PDB file of C-alpha atoms and ligand atoms in Angstrom:
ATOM      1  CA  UNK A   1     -78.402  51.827 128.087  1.00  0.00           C
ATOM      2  CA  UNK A   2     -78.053  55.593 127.754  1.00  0.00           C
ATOM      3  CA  UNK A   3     -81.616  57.743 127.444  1.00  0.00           C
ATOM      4  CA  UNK A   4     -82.264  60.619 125.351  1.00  0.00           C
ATOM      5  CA  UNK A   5     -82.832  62.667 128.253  1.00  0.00           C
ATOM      6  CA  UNK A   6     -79.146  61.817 129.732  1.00  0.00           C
ATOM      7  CA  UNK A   7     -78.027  62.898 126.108  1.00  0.00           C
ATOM      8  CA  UNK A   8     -80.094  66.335 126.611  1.00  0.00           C
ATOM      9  CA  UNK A   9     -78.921  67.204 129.767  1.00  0.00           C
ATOM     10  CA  UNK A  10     -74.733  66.433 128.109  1.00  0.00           C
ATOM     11  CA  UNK A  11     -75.792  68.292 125.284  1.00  0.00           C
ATOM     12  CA  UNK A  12     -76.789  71.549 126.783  1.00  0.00           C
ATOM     13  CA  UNK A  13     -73.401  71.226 129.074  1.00  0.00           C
ATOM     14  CA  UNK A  14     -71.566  70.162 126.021  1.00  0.00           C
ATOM     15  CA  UNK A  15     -72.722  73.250 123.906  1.00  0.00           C
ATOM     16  CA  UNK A  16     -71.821  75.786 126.691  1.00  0.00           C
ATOM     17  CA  UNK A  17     -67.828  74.347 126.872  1.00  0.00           C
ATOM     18  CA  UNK A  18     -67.883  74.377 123.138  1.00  0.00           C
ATOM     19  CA  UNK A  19     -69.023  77.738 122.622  1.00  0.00           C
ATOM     20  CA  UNK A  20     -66.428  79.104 125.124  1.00  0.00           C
ATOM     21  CA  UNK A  21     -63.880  77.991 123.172  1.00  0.00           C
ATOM     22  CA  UNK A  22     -65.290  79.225 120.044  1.00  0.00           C
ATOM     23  CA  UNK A  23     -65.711  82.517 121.532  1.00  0.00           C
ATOM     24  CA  UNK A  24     -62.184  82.621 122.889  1.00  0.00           C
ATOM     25  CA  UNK A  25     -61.153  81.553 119.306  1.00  0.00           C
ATOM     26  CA  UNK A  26     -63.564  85.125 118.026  1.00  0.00           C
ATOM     27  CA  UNK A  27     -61.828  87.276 120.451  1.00  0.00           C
ATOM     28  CA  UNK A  28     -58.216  86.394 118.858  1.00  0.00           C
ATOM     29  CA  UNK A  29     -59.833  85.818 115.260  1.00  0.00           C
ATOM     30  CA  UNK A  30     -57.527  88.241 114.071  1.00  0.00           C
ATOM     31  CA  UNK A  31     -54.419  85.459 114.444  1.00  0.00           C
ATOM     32  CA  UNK A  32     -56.638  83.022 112.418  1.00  0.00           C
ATOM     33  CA  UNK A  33     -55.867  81.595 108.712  1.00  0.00           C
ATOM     34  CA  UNK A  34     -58.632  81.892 106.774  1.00  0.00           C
ATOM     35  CA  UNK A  35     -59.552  79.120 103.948  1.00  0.00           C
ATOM     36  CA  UNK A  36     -61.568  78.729 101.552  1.00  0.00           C
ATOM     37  CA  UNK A  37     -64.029  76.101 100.553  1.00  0.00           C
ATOM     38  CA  UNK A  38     -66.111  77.299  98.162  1.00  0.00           C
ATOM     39  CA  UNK A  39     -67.441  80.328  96.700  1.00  0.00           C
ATOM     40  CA  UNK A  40     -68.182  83.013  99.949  1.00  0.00           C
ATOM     41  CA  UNK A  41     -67.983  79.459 101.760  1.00  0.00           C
ATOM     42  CA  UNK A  42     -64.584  80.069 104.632  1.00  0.00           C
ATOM     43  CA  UNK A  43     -63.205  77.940 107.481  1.00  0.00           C
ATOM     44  CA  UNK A  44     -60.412  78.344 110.434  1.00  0.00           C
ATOM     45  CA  UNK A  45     -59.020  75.826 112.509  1.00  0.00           C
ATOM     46  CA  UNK A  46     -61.737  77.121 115.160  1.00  0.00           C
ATOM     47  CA  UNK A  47     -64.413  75.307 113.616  1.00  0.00           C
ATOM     48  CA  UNK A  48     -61.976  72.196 112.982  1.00  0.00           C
ATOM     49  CA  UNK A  49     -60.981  72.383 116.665  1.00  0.00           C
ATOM     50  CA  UNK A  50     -64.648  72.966 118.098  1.00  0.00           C
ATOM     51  CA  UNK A  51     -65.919  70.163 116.292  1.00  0.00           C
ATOM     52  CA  UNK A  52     -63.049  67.805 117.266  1.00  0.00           C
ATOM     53  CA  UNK A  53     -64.297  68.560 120.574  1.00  0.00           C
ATOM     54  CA  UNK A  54     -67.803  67.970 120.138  1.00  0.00           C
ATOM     55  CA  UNK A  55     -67.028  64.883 119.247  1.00  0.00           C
ATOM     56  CA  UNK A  56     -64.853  63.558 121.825  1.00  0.00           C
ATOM     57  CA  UNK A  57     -66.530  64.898 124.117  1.00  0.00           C
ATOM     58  CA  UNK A  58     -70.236  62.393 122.520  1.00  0.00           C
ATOM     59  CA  UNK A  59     -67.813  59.502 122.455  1.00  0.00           C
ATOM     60  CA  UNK A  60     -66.290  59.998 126.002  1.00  0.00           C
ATOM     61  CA  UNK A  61     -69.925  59.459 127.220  1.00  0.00           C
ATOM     62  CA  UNK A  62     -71.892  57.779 124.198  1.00  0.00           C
ATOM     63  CA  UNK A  63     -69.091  55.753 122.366  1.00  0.00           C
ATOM     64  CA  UNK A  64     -71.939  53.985 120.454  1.00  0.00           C
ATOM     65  CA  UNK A  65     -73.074  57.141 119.480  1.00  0.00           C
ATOM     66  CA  UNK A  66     -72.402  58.829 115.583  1.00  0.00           C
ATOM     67  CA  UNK A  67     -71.953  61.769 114.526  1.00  0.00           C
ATOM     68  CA  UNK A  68     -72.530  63.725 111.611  1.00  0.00           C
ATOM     69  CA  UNK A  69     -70.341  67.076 111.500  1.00  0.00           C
ATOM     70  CA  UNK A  70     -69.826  70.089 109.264  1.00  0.00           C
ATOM     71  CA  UNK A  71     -65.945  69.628 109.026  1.00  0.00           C
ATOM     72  CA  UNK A  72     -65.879  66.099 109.226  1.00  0.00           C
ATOM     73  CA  UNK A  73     -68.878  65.236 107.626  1.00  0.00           C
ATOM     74  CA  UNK A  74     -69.954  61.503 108.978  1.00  0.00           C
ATOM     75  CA  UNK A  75     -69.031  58.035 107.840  1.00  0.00           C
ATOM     76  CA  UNK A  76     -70.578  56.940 104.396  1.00  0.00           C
ATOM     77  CA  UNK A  77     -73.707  55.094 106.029  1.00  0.00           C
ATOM     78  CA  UNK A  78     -75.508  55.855 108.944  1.00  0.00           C
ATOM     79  CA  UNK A  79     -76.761  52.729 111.545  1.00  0.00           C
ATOM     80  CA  UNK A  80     -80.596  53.592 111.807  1.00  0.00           C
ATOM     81  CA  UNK A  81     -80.964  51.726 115.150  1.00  0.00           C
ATOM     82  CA  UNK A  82     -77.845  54.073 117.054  1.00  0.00           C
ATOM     83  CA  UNK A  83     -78.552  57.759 117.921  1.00  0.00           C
ATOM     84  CA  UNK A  84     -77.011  60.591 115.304  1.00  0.00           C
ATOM     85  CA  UNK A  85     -75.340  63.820 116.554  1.00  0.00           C
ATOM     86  CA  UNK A  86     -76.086  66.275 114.104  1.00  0.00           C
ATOM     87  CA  UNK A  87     -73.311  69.172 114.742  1.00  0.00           C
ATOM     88  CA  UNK A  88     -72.068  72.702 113.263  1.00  0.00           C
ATOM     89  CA  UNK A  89     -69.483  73.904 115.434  1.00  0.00           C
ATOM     90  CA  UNK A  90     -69.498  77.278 114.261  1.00  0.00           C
ATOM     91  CA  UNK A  91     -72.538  78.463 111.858  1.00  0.00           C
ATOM     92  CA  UNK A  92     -72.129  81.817 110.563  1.00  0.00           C
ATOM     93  CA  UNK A  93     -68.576  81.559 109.955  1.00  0.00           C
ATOM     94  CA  UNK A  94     -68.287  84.070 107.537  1.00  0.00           C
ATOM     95  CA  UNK A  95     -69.773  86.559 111.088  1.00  0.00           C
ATOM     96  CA  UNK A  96     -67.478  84.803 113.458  1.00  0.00           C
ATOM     97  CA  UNK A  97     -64.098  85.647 110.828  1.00  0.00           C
ATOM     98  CA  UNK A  98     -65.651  89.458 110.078  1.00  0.00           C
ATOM     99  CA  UNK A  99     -66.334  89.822 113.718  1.00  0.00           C
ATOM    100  CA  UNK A 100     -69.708  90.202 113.339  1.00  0.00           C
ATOM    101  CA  UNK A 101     -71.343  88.389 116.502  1.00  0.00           C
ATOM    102  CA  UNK A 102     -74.010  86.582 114.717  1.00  0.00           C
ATOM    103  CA  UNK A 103     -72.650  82.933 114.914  1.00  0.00           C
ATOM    104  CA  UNK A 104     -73.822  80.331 117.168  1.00  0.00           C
ATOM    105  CA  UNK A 105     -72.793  76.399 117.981  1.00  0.00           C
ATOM    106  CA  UNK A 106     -75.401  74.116 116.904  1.00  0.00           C
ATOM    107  CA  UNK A 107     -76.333  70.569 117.520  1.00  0.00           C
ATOM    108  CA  UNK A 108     -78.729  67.762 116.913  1.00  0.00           C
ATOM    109  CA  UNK A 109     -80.158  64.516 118.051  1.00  0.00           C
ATOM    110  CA  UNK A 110     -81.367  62.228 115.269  1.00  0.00           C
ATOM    111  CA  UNK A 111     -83.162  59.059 117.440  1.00  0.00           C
ATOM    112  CA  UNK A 112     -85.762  56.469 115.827  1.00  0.00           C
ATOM    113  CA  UNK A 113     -86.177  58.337 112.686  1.00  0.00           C
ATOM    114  CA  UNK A 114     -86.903  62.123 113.687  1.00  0.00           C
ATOM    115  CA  UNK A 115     -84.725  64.734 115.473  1.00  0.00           C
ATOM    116  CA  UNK A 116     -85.403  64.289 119.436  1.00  0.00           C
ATOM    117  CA  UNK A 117     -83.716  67.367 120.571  1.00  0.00           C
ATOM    118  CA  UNK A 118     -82.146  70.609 119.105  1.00  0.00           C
ATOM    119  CA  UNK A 119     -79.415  73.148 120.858  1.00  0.00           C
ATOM    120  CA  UNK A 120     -78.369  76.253 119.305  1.00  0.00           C
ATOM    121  CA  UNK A 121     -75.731  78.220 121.476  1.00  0.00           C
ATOM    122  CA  UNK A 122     -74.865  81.732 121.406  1.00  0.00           C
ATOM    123  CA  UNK A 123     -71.999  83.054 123.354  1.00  0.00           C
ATOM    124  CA  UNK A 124     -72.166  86.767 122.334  1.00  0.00           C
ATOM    125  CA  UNK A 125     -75.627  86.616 124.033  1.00  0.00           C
ATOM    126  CA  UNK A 126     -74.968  83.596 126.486  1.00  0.00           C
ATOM    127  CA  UNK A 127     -78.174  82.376 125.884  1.00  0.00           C
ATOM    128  CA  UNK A 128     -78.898  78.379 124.896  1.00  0.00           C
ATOM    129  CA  UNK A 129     -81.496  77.510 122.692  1.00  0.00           C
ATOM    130  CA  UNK A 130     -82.978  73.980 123.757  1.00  0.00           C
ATOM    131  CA  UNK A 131     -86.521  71.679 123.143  1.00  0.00           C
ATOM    132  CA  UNK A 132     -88.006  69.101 121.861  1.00  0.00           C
ATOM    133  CA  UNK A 133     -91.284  67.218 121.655  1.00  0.00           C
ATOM    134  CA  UNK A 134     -90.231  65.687 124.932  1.00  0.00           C
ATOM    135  CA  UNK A 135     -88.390  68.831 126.369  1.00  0.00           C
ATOM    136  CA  UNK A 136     -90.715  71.894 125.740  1.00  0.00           C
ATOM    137  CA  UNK A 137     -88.835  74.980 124.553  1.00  0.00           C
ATOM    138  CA  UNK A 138     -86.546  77.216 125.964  1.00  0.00           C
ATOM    139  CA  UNK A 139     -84.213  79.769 126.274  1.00  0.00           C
ATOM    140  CA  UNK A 140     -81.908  79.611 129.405  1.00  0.00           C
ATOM    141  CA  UNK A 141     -84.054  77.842 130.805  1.00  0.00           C
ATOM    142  CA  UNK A 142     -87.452  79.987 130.317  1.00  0.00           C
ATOM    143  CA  UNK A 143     -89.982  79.023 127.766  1.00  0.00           C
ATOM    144  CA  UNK A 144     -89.954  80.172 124.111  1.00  0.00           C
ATOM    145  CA  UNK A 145     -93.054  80.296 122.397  1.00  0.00           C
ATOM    146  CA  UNK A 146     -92.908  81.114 118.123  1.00  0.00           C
ATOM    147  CA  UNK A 147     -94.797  84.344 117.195  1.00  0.00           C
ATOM    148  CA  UNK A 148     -98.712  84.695 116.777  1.00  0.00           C
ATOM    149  CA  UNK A 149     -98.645  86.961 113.504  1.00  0.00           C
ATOM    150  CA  UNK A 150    -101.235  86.125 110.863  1.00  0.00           C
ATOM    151  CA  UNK A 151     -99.832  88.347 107.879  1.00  0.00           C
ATOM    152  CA  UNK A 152     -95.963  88.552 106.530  1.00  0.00           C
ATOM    153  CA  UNK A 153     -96.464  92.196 106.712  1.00  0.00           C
ATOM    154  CA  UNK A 154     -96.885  91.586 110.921  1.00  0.00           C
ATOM    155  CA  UNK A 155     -92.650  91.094 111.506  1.00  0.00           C
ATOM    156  CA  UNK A 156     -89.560  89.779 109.348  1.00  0.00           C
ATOM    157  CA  UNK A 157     -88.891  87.268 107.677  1.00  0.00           C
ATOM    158  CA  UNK A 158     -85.354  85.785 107.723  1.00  0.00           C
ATOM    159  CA  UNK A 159     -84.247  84.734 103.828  1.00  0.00           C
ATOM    160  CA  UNK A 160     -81.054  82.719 104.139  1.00  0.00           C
ATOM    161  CA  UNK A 161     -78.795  82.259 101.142  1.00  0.00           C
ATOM    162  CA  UNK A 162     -75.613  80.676 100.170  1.00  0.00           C
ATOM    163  CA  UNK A 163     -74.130  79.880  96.660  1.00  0.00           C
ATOM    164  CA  UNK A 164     -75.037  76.298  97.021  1.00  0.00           C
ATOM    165  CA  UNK A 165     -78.073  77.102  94.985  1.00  0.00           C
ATOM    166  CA  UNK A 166     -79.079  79.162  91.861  1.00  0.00           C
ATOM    167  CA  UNK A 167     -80.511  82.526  92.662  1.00  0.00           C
ATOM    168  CA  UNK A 168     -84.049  82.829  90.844  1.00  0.00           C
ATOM    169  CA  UNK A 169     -86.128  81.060  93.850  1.00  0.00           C
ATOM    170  CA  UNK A 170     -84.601  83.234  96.631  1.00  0.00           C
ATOM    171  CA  UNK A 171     -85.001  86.496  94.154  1.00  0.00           C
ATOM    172  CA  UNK A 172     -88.647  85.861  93.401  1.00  0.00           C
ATOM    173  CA  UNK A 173     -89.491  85.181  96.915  1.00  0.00           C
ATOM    174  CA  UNK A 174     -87.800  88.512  98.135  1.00  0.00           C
ATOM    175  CA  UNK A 175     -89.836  90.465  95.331  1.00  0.00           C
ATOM    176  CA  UNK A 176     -93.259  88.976  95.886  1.00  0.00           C
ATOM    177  CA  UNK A 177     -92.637  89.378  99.869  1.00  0.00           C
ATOM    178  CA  UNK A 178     -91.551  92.675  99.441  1.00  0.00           C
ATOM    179  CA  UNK A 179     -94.616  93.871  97.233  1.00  0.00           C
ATOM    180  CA  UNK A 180     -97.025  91.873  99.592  1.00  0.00           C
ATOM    181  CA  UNK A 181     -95.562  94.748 102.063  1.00  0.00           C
ATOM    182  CA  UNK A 182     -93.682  91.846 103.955  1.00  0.00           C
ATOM    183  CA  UNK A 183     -89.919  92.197 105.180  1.00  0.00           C
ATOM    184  CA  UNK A 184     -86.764  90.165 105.048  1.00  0.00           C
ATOM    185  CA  UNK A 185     -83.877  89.911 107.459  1.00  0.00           C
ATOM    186  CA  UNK A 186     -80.398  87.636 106.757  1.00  0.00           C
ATOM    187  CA  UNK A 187     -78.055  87.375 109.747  1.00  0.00           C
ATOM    188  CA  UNK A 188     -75.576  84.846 108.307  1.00  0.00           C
ATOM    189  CA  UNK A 189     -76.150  82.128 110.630  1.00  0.00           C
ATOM    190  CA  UNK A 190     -78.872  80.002 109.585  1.00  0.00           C
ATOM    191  CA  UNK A 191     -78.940  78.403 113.113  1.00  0.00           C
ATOM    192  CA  UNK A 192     -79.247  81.213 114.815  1.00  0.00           C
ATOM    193  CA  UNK A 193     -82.132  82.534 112.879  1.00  0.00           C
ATOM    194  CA  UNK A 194     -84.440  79.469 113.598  1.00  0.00           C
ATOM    195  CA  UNK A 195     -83.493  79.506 116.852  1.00  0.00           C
ATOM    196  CA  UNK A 196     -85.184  83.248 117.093  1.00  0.00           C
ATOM    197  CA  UNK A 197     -87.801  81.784 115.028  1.00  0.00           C
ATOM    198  CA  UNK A 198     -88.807  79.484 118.051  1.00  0.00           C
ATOM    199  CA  UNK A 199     -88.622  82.693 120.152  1.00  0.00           C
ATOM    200  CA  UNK A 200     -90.962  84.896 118.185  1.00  0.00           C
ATOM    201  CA  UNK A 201     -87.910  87.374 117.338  1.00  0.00           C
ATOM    202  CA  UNK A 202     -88.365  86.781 113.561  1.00  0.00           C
ATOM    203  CA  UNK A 203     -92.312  85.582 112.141  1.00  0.00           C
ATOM    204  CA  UNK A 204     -90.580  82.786 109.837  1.00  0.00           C
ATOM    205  CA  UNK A 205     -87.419  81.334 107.910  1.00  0.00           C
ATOM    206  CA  UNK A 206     -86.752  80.470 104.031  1.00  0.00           C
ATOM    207  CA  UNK A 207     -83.898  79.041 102.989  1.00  0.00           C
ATOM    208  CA  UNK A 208     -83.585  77.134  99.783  1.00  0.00           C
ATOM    209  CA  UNK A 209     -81.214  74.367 101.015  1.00  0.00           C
ATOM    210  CA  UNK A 210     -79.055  73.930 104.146  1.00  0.00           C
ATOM    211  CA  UNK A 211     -76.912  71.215 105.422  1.00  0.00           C
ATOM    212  CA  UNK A 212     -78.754  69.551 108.323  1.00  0.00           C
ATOM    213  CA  UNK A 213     -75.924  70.652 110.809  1.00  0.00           C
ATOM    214  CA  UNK A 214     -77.591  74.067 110.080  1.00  0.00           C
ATOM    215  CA  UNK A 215     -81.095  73.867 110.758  1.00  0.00           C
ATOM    216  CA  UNK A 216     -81.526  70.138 112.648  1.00  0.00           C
ATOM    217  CA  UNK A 217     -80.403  71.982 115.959  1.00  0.00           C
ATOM    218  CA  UNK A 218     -83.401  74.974 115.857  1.00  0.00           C
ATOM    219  CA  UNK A 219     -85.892  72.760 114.520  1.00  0.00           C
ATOM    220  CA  UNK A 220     -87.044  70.488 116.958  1.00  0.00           C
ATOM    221  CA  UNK A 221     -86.789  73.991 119.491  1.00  0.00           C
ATOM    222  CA  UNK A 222     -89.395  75.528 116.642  1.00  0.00           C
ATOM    223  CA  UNK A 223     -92.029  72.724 117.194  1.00  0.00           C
ATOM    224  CA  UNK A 224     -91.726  72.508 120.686  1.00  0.00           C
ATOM    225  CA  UNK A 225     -92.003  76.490 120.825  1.00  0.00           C
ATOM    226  CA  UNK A 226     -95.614  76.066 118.836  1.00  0.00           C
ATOM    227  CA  UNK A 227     -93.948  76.459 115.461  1.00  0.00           C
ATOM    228  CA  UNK A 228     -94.105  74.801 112.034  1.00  0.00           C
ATOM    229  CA  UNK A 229     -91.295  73.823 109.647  1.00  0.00           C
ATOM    230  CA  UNK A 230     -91.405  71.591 106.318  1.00  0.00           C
ATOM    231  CA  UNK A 231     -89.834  67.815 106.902  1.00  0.00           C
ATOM    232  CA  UNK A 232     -85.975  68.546 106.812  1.00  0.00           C
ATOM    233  CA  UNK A 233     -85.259  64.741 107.543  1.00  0.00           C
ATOM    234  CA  UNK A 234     -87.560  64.097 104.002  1.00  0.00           C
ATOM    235  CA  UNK A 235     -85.537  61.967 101.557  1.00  0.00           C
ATOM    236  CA  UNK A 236     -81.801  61.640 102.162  1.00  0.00           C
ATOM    237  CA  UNK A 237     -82.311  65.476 104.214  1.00  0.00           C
ATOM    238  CA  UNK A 238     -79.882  63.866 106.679  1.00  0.00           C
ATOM    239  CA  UNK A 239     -77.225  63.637 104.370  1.00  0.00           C
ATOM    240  CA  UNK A 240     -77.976  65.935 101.488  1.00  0.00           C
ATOM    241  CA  UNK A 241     -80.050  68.855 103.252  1.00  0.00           C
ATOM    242  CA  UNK A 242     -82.917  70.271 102.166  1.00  0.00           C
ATOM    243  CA  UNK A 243     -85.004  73.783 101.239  1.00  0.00           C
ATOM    244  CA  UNK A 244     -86.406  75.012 105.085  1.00  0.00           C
ATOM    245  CA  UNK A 245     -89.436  76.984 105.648  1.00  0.00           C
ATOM    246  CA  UNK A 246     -90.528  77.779 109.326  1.00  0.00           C
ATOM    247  CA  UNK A 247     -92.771  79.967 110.991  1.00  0.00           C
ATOM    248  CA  UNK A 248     -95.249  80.399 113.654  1.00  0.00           C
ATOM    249  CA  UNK A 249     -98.648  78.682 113.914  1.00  0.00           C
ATOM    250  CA  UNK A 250    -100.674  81.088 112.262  1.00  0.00           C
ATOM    251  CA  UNK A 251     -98.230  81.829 109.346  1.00  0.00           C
ATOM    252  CA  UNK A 252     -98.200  78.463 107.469  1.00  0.00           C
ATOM    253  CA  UNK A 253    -101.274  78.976 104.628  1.00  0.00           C
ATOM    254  CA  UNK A 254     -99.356  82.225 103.888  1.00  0.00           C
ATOM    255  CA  UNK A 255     -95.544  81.848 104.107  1.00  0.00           C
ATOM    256  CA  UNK A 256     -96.636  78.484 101.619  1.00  0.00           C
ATOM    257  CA  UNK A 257     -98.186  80.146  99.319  1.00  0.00           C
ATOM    258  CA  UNK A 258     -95.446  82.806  99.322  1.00  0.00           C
ATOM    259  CA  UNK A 259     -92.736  79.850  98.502  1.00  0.00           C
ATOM    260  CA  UNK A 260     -94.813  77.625  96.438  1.00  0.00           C
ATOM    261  CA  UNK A 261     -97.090  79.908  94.835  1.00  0.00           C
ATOM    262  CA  UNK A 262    -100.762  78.235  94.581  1.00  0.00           C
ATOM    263  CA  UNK A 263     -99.514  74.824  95.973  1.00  0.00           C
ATOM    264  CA  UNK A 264     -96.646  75.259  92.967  1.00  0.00           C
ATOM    265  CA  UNK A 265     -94.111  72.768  94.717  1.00  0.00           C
ATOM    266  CA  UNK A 266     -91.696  73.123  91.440  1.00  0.00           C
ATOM    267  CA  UNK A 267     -89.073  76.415  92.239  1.00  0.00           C
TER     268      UNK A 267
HETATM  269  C1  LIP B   1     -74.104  78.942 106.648  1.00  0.00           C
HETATM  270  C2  LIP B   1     -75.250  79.540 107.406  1.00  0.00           C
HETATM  271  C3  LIP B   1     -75.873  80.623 106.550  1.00  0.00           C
HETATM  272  C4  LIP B   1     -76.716  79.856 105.618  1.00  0.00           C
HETATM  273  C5  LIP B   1     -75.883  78.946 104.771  1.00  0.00           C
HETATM  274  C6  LIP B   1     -74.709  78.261 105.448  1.00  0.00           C
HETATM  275  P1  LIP B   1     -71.842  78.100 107.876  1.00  0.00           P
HETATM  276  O1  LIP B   1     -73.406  77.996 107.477  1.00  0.00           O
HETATM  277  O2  LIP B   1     -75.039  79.949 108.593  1.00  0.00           O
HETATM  278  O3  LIP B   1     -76.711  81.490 107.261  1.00  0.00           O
HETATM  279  O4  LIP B   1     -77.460  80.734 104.818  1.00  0.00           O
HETATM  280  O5  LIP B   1     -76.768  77.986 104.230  1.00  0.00           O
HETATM  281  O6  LIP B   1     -74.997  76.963 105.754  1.00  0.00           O
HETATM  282  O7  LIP B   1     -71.112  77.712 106.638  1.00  0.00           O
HETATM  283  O8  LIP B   1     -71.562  79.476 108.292  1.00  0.00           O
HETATM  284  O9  LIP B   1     -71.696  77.101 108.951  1.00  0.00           O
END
């Protein structure tokens, strides 16, 4: 039977080949048809065809495997018992179409109820993303470690958006941030971000919801790199995603109270 550590070692392989083509894909972007799928929400047939590769590539070498996919979503129940992939073959697609080069392929491994391993891949800055509790944390290969700052005024803090939510939570966290002398960032890839969360290049995330194929590739790196981040797999988080907050060891009493105000879990 296939280990988790085979599937690491074909992820990180698997994530370098997909990126290539996704980055051929932004070089040419201009030939691409854009759609839409929702409000400031766009797709091209790169993401279809990067994620059509992702996952025959998993089922070449794991054909027992599932996989749960931004395009493709997943089938309607997931078997428990048989390992998850957990993949966004382009996040920050709105970047990747603008040619802005903050995008990244992202992937997950959902094994006996918690995410094993995360891989976040960046091909403007060829550098992987990779850990887990089993794995450490890395980038290319050297280890990552999540900032030390004590106080939201010591870095930024990245706010990610999208219109899948109403805007009053995200506002009132950017105001009371601000005043506290804090200050945000938003690249457009949500991936991306917690992935330089687990490096110590931003002090913490909010995000009010994401999909899991957003944030279940850079949060298992975010432990392993010292880090802490809310349960994403809480509920039906799998499935139906959830709010994310991450930061760095010494952050958590503060970016909390920040988001939930006095231990406030209501919006
Ligand atoms: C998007 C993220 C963006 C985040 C949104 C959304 P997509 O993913 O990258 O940063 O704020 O929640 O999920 O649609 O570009 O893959």
């Amino acid at each position: 039977m296939a280990t988790n550590d085979e599937r690491y070692d074909y992820g990180k392989t698997l994530i370098r080949e997909a990126g290539g083509v996704a980055y051929d894909y932004f070089k040419s972007r201009d030939e691409l048809k854009i759609e839409s799928k929702g409000l400031q929400d766009v797709v091209s047939i790169a993401d279809r065809n990067v994620e059509q590769l992702i996952r025959r590539r998993i089922l070449e070498r794991f054909p027992d495997d599932q996989i749960l996919g931004e395009e493709e979503e997943g089938p309607a129940e997931f078997d428990p018992g048989r390992p998850i992939w957990v993949v966004d073959p382009i996040d920050g697609t709105q970047c990747f179409l603008s040619g802005i080069p903050t995008w990244c392929v992202s992937i997950g491994l959902v094994s006996g109820g918690h995410i094993d391993f995360g891989l976040v891949y960046d091909p403007n800055a060829d550098e992987l993303f990779a850990g887990g509790a089993a794995y450490g944390a890395v980038c290319n290969d050297k280890p990552i470690r999540a900032s030390d700052a004590a106080s939201l005024k010591d870095g930024m803090l990245e706010v990610g958006f999208s219109h899948r939510t109403g805007v009053d939570w995200t506002a009132r966290v950017f105001s009371d941030l601000l005043k506290d002398g804090g200050m945000y960032h938003r690249s457009g890839s949500g991936a991306l971000s917690l992935a330089y969360v687990a490096a110590g290049r931003y002090i913490g995330y909010f995000e009010e919801h994401m999909n899991s194929w957003d944030s279940f590739g850079a949060v298992p790196i975010i432990k392993a790199a010292g880090g802490w981040t809310n349960d994403v797999m809480a509920g039906d988080g799998l499935t139906a995603g959830s709010v994310v907050v991450a930061c760095g060891p010494n952050l958590q009493a503060e970016i909390k109270n920040l988001i939930w105000p006095g231990g406030n879990h209501a919006k």
